[in-house]
Tab-separated table of C-alpha atoms in Angstrom:
chain	number	residue	atom	x	y	z
A	1	MET	CA	-0.160	0.196	-0.089
A	2	PRO	CA	1.376	3.533	-0.704
A	3	THR	CA	2.320	5.957	1.966
A	4	ILE	CA	1.557	9.735	1.314
A	5	THR	CA	3.738	11.822	3.404
A	6	VAL	CA	2.914	15.512	4.405
A	7	THR	CA	5.430	18.448	5.811
A	8	LEU	CA	3.838	20.625	8.251
A	9	THR	CA	5.459	24.105	9.980
A	10	ASP	CA	5.260	23.375	13.805
A	11	THR	CA	2.052	26.079	13.758
A	12	GLN	CA	0.402	24.338	11.104
A	13	LEU	CA	0.615	21.171	13.375
A	14	LYS	CA	-0.402	23.137	16.164
A	15	GLY	CA	-3.619	24.597	14.493
A	16	LEU	CA	-4.501	21.100	13.235
A	17	GLU	CA	-4.016	19.646	17.226
A	18	TYR	CA	-5.746	22.559	18.006
A	19	SER	CA	-8.883	21.321	16.129
A	20	SER	CA	-7.982	17.873	15.496
A	21	ASN	CA	-6.411	14.729	15.406
A	22	PRO	CA	-4.008	15.750	12.547
A	23	GLN	CA	-3.616	11.690	11.596
A	24	ASP	CA	-7.760	11.151	12.227
A	25	PHE	CA	-8.171	14.488	9.620
A	26	ALA	CA	-5.581	13.576	7.240
A	27	ASP	CA	-7.166	10.082	6.976
A	28	ASN	CA	-10.568	10.862	6.795
A	29	ALA	CA	-9.773	13.649	4.408
A	30	LEU	CA	-7.954	11.423	2.039
A	31	HIS	CA	-10.002	7.956	2.419
A	32	ASN	CA	-13.181	10.448	1.753
A	33	GLN	CA	-11.622	11.911	-1.285
A	34	ALA	CA	-10.794	8.891	-2.732
A	35	ARG	CA	-14.191	7.483	-2.233
A	36	ILE	CA	-15.541	10.555	-4.283
A	37	ALA	CA	-13.394	9.773	-6.941
A	38	ASN	CA	-13.932	6.197	-7.058
A	39	ASP	CA	-17.880	6.767	-7.298
A	40	GLU	CA	-17.248	9.431	-10.338
A	41	ILE	CA	-15.140	6.671	-11.985
A	42	ILE	CA	-17.494	3.944	-11.517
A	43	SER	CA	-20.534	6.184	-12.616
A	44	MET	CA	-18.699	7.199	-15.943
A	45	TYR	CA	-17.319	3.167	-16.472
A	46	THR	CA	-20.965	1.922	-16.033
A	47	ASN	CA	-22.218	4.278	-18.314
A	48	ARG	CA	-19.980	3.917	-20.885
A	49	ALA	CA	-19.560	0.430	-20.701
A	50	LEU	CA	-23.378	0.353	-20.963
A	51	ASP	CA	-23.292	2.621	-23.994
A	52	GLU	CA	-20.327	0.162	-25.859
A	53	GLY	CA	-21.412	-2.963	-24.740
A	54	VAL	CA	-18.543	-3.594	-22.468
A	55	ALA	CA	-19.191	-6.174	-19.727
A	56	ILE	CA	-18.962	-4.575	-16.380
A	57	PRO	CA	-16.534	-6.229	-14.158
A	58	ALA	CA	-18.065	-7.967	-10.596
A	59	THR	CA	-16.460	-5.206	-8.146
A	60	ARG	CA	-15.565	-1.812	-7.782
A	61	GLU	CA	-11.871	-2.563	-7.539
A	62	LEU	CA	-12.390	-4.330	-10.822
A	63	ILE	CA	-13.888	-1.274	-12.581
A	64	VAL	CA	-11.753	1.468	-11.514
A	65	ALA	CA	-8.816	-0.836	-12.526
A	66	ASP	CA	-10.240	-1.685	-15.767
A	67	ALA	CA	-11.181	2.568	-16.464
A	68	PHE	CA	-7.580	3.300	-15.936
A	69	THR	CA	-6.338	0.002	-18.011
A	70	ARG	CA	-8.842	1.000	-21.101
A	71	GLY	CA	-7.776	4.834	-20.865
A	72	TRP	CA	-11.080	6.020	-20.110
A	73	ALA	CA	-9.650	7.142	-16.465
A	74	LYS	CA	-6.810	9.248	-16.293
A	75	THR	CA	-4.797	10.581	-13.530
A	76	ALA	CA	-4.654	14.399	-12.964
A	77	ALA	CA	-1.104	14.197	-13.868
A	78	GLN	CA	-1.936	12.412	-17.532
A	79	VAL	CA	-4.606	15.128	-17.825
A	80	ASN	CA	-2.753	18.115	-16.885
A	81	ALA	CA	0.417	16.555	-19.299
A	82	GLU	CA	-1.919	15.917	-22.376
A	83	ALA	CA	-3.549	20.037	-21.834
A	84	GLU	CA	0.031	21.152	-21.654
A	85	ALA	CA	1.291	19.226	-25.003
A	86	SER	CA	-1.784	20.566	-26.533
A	87	GLU	CA	-1.171	24.068	-25.842
A	88	THR	CA	2.343	23.817	-27.109
A	89	PRO	CA	2.424	25.108	-30.888
């Protein structure tokens, strides 16, 4: 499983500690954003698969993986790189 590391200043950490447990806050924020993004991918994939007559995988994990394999879903870095490449004359 990947590990994500965030660096905070001492002041930022104190502010987070004032309002919440920083680790719990980070865990909740990242897990929730991942859930939202995966739900969007699954919705997009399901609609496109139905339109194109593609069999839909049996699990959410397989749907997300197949969406990236087919190129129907792309990372933000891929989208940004493609946008920059299309802007270059």
